[in-house]
Coordinates of C-alpha atoms and ligand atoms in Angstrom, one line a residue:
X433 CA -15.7 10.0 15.3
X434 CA -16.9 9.2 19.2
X435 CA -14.5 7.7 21.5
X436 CA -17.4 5.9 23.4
X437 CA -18.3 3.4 19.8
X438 CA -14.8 3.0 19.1
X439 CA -14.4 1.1 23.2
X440 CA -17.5 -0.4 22.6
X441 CA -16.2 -2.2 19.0
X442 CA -13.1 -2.6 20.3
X443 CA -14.5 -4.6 23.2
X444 CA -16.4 -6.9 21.1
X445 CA -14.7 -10.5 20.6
X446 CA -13.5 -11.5 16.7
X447 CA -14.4 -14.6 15.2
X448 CA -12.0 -16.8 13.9
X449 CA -11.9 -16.0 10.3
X450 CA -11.8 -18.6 6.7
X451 CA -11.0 -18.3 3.6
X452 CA -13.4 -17.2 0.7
X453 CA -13.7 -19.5 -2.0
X454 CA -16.9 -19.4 -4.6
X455 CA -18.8 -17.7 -2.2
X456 CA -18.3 -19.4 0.8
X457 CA -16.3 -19.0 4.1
X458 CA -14.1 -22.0 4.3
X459 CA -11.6 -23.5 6.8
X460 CA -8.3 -24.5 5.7
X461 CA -8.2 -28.0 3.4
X462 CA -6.1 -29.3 6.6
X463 CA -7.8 -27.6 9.1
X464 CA -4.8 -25.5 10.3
X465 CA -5.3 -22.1 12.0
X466 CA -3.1 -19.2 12.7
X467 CA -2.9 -16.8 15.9
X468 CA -3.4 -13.3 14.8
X469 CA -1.7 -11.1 17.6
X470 CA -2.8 -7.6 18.2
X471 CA 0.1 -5.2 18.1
X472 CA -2.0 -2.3 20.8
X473 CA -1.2 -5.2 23.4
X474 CA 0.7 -8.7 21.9
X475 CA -2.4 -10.8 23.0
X476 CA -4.3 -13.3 20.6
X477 CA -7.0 -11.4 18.7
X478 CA -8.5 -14.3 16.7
X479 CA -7.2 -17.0 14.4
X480 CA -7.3 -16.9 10.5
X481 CA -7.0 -20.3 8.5
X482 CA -3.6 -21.0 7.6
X483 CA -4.3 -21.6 4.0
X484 CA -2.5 -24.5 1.8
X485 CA -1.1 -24.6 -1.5
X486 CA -4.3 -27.1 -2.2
X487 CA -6.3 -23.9 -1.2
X488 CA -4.5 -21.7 -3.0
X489 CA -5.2 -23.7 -6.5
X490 CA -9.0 -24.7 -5.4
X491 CA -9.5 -20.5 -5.2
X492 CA -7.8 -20.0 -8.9
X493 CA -9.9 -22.3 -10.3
X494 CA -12.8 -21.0 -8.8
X495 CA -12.4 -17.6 -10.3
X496 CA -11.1 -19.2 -13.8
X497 CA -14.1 -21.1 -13.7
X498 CA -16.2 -17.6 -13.1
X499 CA -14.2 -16.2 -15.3
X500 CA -15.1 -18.3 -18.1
X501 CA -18.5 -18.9 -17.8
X502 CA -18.7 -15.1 -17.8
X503 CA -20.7 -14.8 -14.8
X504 CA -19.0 -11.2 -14.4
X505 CA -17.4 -9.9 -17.3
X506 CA -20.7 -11.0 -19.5
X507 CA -22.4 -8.8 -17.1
X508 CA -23.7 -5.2 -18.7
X509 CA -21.5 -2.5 -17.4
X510 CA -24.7 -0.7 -15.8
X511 CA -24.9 -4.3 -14.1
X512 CA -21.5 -4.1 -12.9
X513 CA -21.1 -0.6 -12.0
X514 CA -24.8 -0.9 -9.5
X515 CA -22.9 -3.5 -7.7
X516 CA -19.5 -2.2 -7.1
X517 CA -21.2 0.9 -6.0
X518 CA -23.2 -1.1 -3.7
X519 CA -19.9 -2.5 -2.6
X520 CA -18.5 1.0 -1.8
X521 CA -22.2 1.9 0.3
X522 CA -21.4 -1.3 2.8
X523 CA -17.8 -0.3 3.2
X524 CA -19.3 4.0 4.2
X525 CA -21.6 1.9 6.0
X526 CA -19.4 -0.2 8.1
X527 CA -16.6 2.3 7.9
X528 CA -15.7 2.2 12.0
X529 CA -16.3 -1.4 12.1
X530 CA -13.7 -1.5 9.7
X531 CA -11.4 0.3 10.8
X532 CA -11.6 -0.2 14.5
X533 CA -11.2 -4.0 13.6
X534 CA -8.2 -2.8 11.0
X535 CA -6.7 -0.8 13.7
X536 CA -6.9 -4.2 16.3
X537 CA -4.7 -6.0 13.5
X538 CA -1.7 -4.0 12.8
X539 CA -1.9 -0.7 15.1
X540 CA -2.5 2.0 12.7
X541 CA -3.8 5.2 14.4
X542 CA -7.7 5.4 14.3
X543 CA -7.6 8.9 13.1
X544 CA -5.4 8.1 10.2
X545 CA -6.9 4.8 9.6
X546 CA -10.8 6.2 9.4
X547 CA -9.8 8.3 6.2
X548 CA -6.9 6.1 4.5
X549 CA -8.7 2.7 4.8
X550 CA -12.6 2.2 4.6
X551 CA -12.8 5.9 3.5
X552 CA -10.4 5.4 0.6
X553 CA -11.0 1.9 -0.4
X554 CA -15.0 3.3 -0.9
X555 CA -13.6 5.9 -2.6
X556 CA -11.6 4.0 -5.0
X557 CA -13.9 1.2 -5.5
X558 CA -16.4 4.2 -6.5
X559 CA -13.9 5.9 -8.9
X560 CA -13.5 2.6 -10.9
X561 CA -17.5 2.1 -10.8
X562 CA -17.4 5.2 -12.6
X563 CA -15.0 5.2 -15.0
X564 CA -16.0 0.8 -16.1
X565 CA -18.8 2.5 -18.5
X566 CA -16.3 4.8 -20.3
X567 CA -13.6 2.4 -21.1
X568 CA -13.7 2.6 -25.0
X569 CA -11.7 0.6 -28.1
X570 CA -10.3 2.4 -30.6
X571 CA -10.4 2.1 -35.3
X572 CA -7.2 1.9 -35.9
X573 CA -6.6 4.7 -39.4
X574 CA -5.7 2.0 -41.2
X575 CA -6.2 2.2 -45.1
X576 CA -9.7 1.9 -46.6
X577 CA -10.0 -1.5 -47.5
X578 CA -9.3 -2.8 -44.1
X579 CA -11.2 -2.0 -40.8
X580 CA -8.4 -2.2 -37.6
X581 CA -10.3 -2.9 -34.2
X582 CA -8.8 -2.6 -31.1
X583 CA -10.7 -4.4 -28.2
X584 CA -10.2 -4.0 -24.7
X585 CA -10.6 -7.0 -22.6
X586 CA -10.0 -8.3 -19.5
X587 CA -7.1 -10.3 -18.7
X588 CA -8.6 -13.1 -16.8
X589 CA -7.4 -14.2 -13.5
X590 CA -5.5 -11.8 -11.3
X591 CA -3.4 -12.8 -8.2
X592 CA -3.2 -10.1 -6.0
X593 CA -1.1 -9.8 -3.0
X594 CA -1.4 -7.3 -0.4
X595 CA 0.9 -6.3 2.6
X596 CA -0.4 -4.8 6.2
X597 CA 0.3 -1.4 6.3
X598 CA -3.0 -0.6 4.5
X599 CA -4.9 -3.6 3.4
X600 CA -8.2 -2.2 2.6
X601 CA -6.7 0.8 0.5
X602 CA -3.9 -1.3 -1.1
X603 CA -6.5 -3.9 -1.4
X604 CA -9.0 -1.4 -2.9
X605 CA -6.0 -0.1 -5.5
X606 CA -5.8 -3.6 -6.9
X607 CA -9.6 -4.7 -6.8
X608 CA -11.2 -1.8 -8.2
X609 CA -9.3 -1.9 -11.5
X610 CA -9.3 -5.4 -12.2
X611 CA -13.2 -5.7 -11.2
X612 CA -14.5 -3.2 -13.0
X613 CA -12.0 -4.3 -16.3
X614 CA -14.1 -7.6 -15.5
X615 CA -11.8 -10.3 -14.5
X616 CA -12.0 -12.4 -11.6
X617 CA -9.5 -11.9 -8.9
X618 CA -7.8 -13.7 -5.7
X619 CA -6.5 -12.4 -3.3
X620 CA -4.2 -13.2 -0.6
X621 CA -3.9 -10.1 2.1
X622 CA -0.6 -9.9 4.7
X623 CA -0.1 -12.5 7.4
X624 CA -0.5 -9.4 9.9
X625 CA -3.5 -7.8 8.4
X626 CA -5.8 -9.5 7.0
X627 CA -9.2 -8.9 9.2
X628 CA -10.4 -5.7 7.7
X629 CA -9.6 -6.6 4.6
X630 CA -11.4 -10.1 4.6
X631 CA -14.6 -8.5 6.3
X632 CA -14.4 -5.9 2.7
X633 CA -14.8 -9.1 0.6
X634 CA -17.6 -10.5 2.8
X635 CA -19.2 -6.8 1.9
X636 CA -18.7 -7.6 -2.0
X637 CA -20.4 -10.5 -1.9
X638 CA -23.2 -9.1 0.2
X639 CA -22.9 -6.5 -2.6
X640 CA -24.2 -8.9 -5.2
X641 CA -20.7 -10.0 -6.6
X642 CA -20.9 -13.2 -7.9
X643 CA -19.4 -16.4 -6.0
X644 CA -16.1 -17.1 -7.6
X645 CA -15.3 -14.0 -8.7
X646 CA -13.4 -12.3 -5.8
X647 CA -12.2 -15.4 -3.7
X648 CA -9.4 -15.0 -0.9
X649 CA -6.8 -16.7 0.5
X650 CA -5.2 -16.7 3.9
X651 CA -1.7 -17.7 5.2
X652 CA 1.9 -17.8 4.6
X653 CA 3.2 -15.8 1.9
X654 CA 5.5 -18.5 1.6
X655 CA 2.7 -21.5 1.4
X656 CA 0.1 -19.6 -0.1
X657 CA 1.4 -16.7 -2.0
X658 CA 3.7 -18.7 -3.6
X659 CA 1.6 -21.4 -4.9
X660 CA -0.3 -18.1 -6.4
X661 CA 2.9 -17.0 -7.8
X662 CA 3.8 -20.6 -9.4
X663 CA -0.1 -21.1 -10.5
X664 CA 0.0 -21.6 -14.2
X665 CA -3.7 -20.5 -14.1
X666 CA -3.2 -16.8 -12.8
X667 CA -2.9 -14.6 -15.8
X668 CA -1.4 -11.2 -14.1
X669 CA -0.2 -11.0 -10.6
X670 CA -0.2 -7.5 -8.4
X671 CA 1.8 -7.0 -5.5
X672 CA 2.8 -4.3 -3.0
X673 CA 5.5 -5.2 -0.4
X674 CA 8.6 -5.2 -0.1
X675 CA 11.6 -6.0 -2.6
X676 CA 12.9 -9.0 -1.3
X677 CA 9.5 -10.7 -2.1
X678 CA 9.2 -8.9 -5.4
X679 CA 11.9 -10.2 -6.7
X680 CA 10.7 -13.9 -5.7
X681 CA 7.7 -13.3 -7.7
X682 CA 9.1 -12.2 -11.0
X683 CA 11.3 -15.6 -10.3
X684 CA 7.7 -17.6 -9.8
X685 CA 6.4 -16.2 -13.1
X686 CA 9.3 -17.1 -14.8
X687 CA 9.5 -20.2 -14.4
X688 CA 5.7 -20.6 -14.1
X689 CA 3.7 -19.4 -17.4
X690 CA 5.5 -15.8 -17.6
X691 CA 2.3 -14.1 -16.0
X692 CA 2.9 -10.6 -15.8
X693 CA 4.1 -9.0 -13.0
X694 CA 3.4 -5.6 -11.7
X695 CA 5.1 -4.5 -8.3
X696 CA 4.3 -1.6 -6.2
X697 CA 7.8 -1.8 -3.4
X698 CA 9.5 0.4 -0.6
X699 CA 11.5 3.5 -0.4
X700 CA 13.7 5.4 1.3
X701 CA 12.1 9.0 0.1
X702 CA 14.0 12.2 0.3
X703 CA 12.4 15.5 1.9
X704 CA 14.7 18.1 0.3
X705 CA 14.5 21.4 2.8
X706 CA 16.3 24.3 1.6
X707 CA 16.8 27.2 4.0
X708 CA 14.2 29.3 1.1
X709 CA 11.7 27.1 2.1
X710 CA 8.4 29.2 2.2
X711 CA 8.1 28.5 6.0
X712 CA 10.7 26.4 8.0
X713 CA 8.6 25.8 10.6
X714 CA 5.2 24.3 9.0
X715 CA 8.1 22.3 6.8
X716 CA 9.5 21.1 10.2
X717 CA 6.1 20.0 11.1
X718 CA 4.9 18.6 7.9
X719 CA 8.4 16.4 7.6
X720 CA 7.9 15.2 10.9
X721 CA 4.0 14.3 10.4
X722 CA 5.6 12.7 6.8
X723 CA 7.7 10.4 8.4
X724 CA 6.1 9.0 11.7
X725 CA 2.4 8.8 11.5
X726 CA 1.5 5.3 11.3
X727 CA 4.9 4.7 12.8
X728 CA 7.2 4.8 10.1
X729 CA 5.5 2.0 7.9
X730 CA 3.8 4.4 4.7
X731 CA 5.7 3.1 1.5
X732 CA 5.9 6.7 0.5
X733 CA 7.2 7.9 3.8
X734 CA 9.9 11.3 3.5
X735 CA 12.4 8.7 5.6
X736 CA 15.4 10.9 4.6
X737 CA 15.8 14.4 5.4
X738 CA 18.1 16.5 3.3
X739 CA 18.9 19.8 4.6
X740 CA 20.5 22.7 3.4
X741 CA 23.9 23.1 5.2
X742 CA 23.0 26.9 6.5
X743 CA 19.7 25.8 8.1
X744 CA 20.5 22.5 9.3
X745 CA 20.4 22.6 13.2
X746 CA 17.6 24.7 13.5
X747 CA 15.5 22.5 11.5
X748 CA 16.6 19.3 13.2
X749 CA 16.0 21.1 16.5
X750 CA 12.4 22.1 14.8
X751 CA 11.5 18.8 13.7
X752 CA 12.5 17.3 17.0
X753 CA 10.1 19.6 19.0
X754 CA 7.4 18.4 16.4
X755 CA 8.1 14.3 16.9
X756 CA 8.1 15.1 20.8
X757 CA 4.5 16.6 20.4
X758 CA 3.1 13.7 18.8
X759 CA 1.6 11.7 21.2
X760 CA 2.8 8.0 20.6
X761 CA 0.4 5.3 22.3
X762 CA -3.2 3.6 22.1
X763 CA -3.7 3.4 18.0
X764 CA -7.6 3.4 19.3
X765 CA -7.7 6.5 21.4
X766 CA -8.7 9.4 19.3
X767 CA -5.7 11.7 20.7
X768 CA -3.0 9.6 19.3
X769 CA -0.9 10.8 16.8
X770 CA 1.3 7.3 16.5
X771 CA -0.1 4.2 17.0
X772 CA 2.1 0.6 17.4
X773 CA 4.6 -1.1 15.2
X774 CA 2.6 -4.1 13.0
X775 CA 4.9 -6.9 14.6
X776 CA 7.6 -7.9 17.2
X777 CA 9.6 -8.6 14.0
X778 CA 9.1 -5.3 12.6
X779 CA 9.9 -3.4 15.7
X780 CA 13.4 -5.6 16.5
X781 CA 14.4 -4.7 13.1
X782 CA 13.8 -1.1 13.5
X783 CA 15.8 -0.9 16.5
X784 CA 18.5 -3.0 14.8
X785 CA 18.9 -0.1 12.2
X786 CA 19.2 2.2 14.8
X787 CA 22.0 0.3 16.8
X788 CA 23.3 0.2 13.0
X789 CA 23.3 4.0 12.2
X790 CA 25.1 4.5 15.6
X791 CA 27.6 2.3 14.6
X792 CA 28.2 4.4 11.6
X793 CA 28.9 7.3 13.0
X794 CA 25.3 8.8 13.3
X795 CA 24.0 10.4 16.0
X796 CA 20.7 9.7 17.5
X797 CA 19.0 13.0 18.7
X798 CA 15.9 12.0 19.2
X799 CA 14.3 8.9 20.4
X800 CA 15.6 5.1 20.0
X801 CA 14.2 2.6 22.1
X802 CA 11.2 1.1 22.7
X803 CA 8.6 2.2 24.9
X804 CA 5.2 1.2 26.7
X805 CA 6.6 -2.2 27.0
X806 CA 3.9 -2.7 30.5
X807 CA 1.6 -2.4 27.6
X808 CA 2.7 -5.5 25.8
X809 CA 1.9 -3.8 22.5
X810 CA 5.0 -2.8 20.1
X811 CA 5.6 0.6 20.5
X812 CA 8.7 2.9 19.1
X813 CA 9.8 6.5 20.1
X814 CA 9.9 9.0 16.7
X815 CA 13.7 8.4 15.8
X816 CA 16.3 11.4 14.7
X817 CA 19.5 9.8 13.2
X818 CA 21.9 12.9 12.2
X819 CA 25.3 13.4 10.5
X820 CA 23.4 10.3 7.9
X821 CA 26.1 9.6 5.1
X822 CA 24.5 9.2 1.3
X823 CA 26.5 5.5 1.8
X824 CA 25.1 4.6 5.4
X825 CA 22.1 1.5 5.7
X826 CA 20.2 4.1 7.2
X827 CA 20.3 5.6 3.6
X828 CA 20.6 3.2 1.6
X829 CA 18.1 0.7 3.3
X830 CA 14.2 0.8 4.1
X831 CA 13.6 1.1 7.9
X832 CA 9.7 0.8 7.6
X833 CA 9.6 2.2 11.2
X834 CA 9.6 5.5 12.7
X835 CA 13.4 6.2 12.1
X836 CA 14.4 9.3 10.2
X837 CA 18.0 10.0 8.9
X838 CA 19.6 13.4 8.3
X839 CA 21.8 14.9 5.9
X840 CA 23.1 18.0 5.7
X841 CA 24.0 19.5 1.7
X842 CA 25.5 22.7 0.2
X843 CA 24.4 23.0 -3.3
X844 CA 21.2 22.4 -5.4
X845 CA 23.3 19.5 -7.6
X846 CA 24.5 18.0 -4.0
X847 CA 20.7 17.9 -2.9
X848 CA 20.0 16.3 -5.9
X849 CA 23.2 13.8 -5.6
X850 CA 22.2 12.4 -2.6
X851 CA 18.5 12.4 -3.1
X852 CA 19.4 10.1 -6.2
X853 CA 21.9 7.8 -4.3
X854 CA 19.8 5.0 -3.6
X855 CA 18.0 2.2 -5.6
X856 CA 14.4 3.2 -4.9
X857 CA 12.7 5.9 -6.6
X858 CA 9.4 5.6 -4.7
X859 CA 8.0 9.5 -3.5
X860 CA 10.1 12.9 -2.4
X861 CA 9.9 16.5 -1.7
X862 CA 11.1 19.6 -2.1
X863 CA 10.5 23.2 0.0
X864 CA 11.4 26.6 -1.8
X865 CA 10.1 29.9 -2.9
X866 CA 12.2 29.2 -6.0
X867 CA 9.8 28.1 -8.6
X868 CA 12.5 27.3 -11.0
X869 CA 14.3 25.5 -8.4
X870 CA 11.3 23.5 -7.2
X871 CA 10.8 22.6 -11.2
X872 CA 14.4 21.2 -11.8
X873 CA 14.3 18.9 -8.4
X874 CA 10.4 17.9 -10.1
X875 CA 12.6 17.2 -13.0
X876 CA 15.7 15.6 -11.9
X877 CA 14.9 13.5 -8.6
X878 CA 14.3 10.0 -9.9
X879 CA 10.8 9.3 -8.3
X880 CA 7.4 8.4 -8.8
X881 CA 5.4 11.3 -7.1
X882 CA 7.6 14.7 -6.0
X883 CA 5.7 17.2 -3.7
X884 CA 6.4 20.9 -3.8
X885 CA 6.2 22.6 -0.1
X886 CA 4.1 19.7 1.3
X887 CA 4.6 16.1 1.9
X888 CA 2.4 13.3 1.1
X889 CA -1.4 13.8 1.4
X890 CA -2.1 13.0 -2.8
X891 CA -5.5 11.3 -3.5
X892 CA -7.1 9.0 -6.0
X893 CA -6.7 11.3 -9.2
X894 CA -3.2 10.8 -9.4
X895 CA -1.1 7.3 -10.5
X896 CA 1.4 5.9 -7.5
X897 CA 4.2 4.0 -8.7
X898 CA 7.9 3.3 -8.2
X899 CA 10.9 4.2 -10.6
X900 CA 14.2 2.4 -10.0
X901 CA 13.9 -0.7 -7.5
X902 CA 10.4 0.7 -6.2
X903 CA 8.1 -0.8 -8.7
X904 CA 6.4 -1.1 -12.2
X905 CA 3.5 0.2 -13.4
X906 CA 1.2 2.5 -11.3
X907 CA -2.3 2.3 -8.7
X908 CA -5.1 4.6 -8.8
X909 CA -6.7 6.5 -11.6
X910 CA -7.1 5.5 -15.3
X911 CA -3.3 4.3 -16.0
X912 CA -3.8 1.4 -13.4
X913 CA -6.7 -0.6 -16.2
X914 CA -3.9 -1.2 -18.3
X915 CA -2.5 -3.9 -15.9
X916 CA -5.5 -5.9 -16.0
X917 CA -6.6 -5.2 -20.0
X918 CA -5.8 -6.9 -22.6
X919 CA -5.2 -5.3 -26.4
X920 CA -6.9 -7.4 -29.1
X921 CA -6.6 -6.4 -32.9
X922 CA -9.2 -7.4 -35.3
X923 CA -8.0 -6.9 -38.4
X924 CA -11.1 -6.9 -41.0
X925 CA -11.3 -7.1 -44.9
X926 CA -13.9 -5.2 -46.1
Ligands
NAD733 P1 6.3 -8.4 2.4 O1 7.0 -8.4 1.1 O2 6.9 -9.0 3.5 O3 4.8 -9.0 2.3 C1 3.9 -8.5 1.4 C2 3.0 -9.7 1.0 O4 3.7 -10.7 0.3 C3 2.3 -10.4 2.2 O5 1.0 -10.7 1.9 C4 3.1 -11.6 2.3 O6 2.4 -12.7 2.9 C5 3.5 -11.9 0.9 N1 4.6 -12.8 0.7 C6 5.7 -12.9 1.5 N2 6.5 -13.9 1.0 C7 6.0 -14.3 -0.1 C8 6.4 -15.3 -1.1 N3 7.5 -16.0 -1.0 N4 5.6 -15.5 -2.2 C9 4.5 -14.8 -2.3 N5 4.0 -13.9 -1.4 C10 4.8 -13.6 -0.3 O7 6.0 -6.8 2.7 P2 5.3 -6.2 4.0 O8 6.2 -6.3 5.1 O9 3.9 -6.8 4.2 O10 5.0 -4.7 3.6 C11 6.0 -3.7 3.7 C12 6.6 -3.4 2.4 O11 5.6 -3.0 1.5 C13 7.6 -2.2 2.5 O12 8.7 -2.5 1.8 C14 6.8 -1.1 1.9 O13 7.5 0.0 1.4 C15 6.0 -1.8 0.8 N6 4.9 -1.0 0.4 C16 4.9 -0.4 -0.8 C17 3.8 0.4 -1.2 C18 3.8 1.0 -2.6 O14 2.7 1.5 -3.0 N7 4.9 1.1 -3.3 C19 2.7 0.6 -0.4 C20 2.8 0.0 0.9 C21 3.8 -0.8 1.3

């Protein structure tokens, strides 16, 4: 990457921004706009319509009318495949476009955002090109007399809703399946990052995706995104955020039409360090990198750091000198290690749960406050909270920020005691040279993904997907076409 195209796109103004419905960039029905604030310095990037529930059900019944006049779905796979492809050449194409404008909206760190967003969401919208051909039915082994189909089809309209840690890959997760299973899809991406992702459905048109097919949405999640989750047109509805608004949805669908629901949430994920780590200090360095990149705000984040009791102060003392060396500042200068906090809101909250963990009894080591205020972005310090009880908020509640709690065990079944203490069940890790220790914490932390002597870093050929209160069903690879397929028996006599 060159510093010198990142200034110049960075300097260039951003057009206010529409919805997409059938193909075409609309205002709001009303003709309401929103500010869109960048978080790198609080000033007014652009404005996004503020969509209406009256645009919410004009884009459904765009893409059920494209669904059932099988503009898409009717489409050969070979058909469909060329132009989701061609979909993932724009977004190579216009990768640092993408992301520079990504990283203007909700203060990732360039270097981060280059590889997680455009270069995964091409990467994903590519893996489901591929596998849209091989998607088979099945003969059931029924008896002779009778020949048992099983079709796969699509599901029809999909609702998807998207939050602003990582549109274009979250975004990408959701699309790619549900595209290439052949439904139509809307879409309604975060109220604080929604540029990047918008510009990625102007690219899928430009693709060659039909009007109607991919239409999207933007505005309040509670105007627009619920009018999606109320819609008695929307067949499945996907979702990654946070609990709160899961739990709203499942709510909508029930007392909607009982769409399905599938909900990708937060976590509160434990790094389990234990003094036979392999070596303490790339773990201290890793855990730090696994909790404060991008500020704090990766659903999979290690947020809780369970040491073993023997070890405990000189890791803490480890990971601290690794936070300290991450430069926090400018998302869009190359040398930055942690880039801004999305929102205001975000980082008062974050700072709330620290004046909270100090009130419990924990002791702040590192970090804190807020800094580079001149800047008028919303900027945090990398957070140490010690002496973290398995019943404090700090464990038992989502920061989303750069704030890590610690927690010192004795004993493999303590580790695995407190790692299990909370609700979620999103990602952890463990670091030993035991091999049959590192199996049983695979086996007996309740989560969707465990890492072995690393933290974080899995790509698209593995599922993510919550246990407990983080979620239901899985992104990425294969698995995730079942949430947009339907099974259909045919049941023949012969
Ligand atoms: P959020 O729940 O506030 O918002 C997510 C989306 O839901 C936004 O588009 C928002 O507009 C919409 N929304 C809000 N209220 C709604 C309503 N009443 N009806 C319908 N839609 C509504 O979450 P966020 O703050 O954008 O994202 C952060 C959360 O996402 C964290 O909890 C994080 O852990 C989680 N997350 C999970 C994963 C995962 O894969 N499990 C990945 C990334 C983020």
């Amino acid at each position: 990457m060159d510093q010198n195209k990142i200034d110049a796109l960075r300097a260039q103004a951003v057009l206010p921004r529409g919805h997409v419905i059938e193909g075409q960039l609309v205002h709001a029905s009303d003709g309401a706009s929103m500010d869109i604030l960048s978080p790198i310095d609080g000033q007014v990037l652009t404005t996004t319509a503020k969509g209406t529930a009256a645009d919410m059900h004009a884009a459904i019944a765009s893409a059920r009318a494209a669904f059932e006049d099988k503009r898409w779905a009717g489409q050969p796979p070979a058909a469909r495949k060329k132009v989701l492809h061609k979909w993932a050449d724009l977004i190579e194409q216009h990768a640092l476009e993408l992301a520079v404008l990504g990283v203007r909206d909700n203060g990732t760190e360039i270097n981060m955002a280059i590889k997680a967003e455009p270069g995964s969401a091409a990467g994903t919208i590519r893996y489901y090109a591929e596998a849209l051909d091989k998607i088979y039915g099945e003969i059931a082994p029924t008896s002779p007399d009778i020949l048992g189909m099983i079709h796969k089809e699509p599901v029809g309209v999909v609702g998807a809703i998207i939050p602003w840690n990582f549109p274009m890959m979250i975004g990408a997760w959701k699309l790619g399946p549900a595209l290439a299973m052949g439904n139509s899809v809307v879409l309604k991406p975060s109220e604080t990052a929604s540029l990047s992702l918008m510009r990625m459905v102007e690219l899928a048109l430009d693709a060659g995706l039909p009007p109607g097919v991919l239409n999207a949405i933007t505005g309040e999640g509670a105007v627009v995104g619920e009018a999606m989750g109320l819609s008695m047109d929307v067949d499945v509805l996907v979702f990654t955020g946070s609990g709160g608004t899961g739990r709203r949805l499942m709510e909508y669908a029930a007392r909607s039409n009982m769409k399905r629901v599938y909900l990708e949430l937060g976590g509160k994920s434990p790094n389990v360090i234990f003094a036979d780590a392999p070596n303490l200090d790339e773990a201290a360095k890793v855990a730090a990198g696994g909790i404060f990149r991008n500020s704090g705000q990766v659903c999979v984040a290690g947020s809780r750091l369970l040491i073993e009791a023997s070890v405990h102060d000189d890791f803490v003392a480890a990971v601290s000198k690794a936070a300290q060396a991450m430069r926090v500042g400018d998302p869009l200068k190359l040398e930055t290690d942690i880039g801004a906090v999305n929102s205001e809101i975000q980082l008062q909250q974050n700072l709330g749960f620290v004046d909270t963990a100090r009130a419990e009894g924990g002791n702040v080591v590192l970090g804190g406050s807020r800094i580079l205020q001149d800047t008028g972005g919303y900027f945090m310090e990398p957070t140490i909270v010690t002496g973290v009880t398995p019943d404090a908020t700090l464990t038992q509640k989502e920061v989303f920020g750069p704030v890590l709690g610690v927690t010192a065990f004795e004993t493999d079944e303590d580790a695995v005691r407190i790692a299990n203490a909370t609700v979620y069940g999103l990602a952890g890790a463990v670091w030993t040279s035991n091999l049959s220790r590192a199996h049983r914490m695979v086996r007996d932390i309740k989560t969707g993904v465990m890492h072995v002597n690393t933290y974080g870093g899995a790509d698209g050929t593995v599922p993510l997907g919550g246990h407990g209160q983080s979620g239901n069903g899985s992104d990425k690879t294969l698995h995730a076409l079942e949430k947009y397929t339907n099974l259909k028996t045919a049941w023949i006599k012969l």
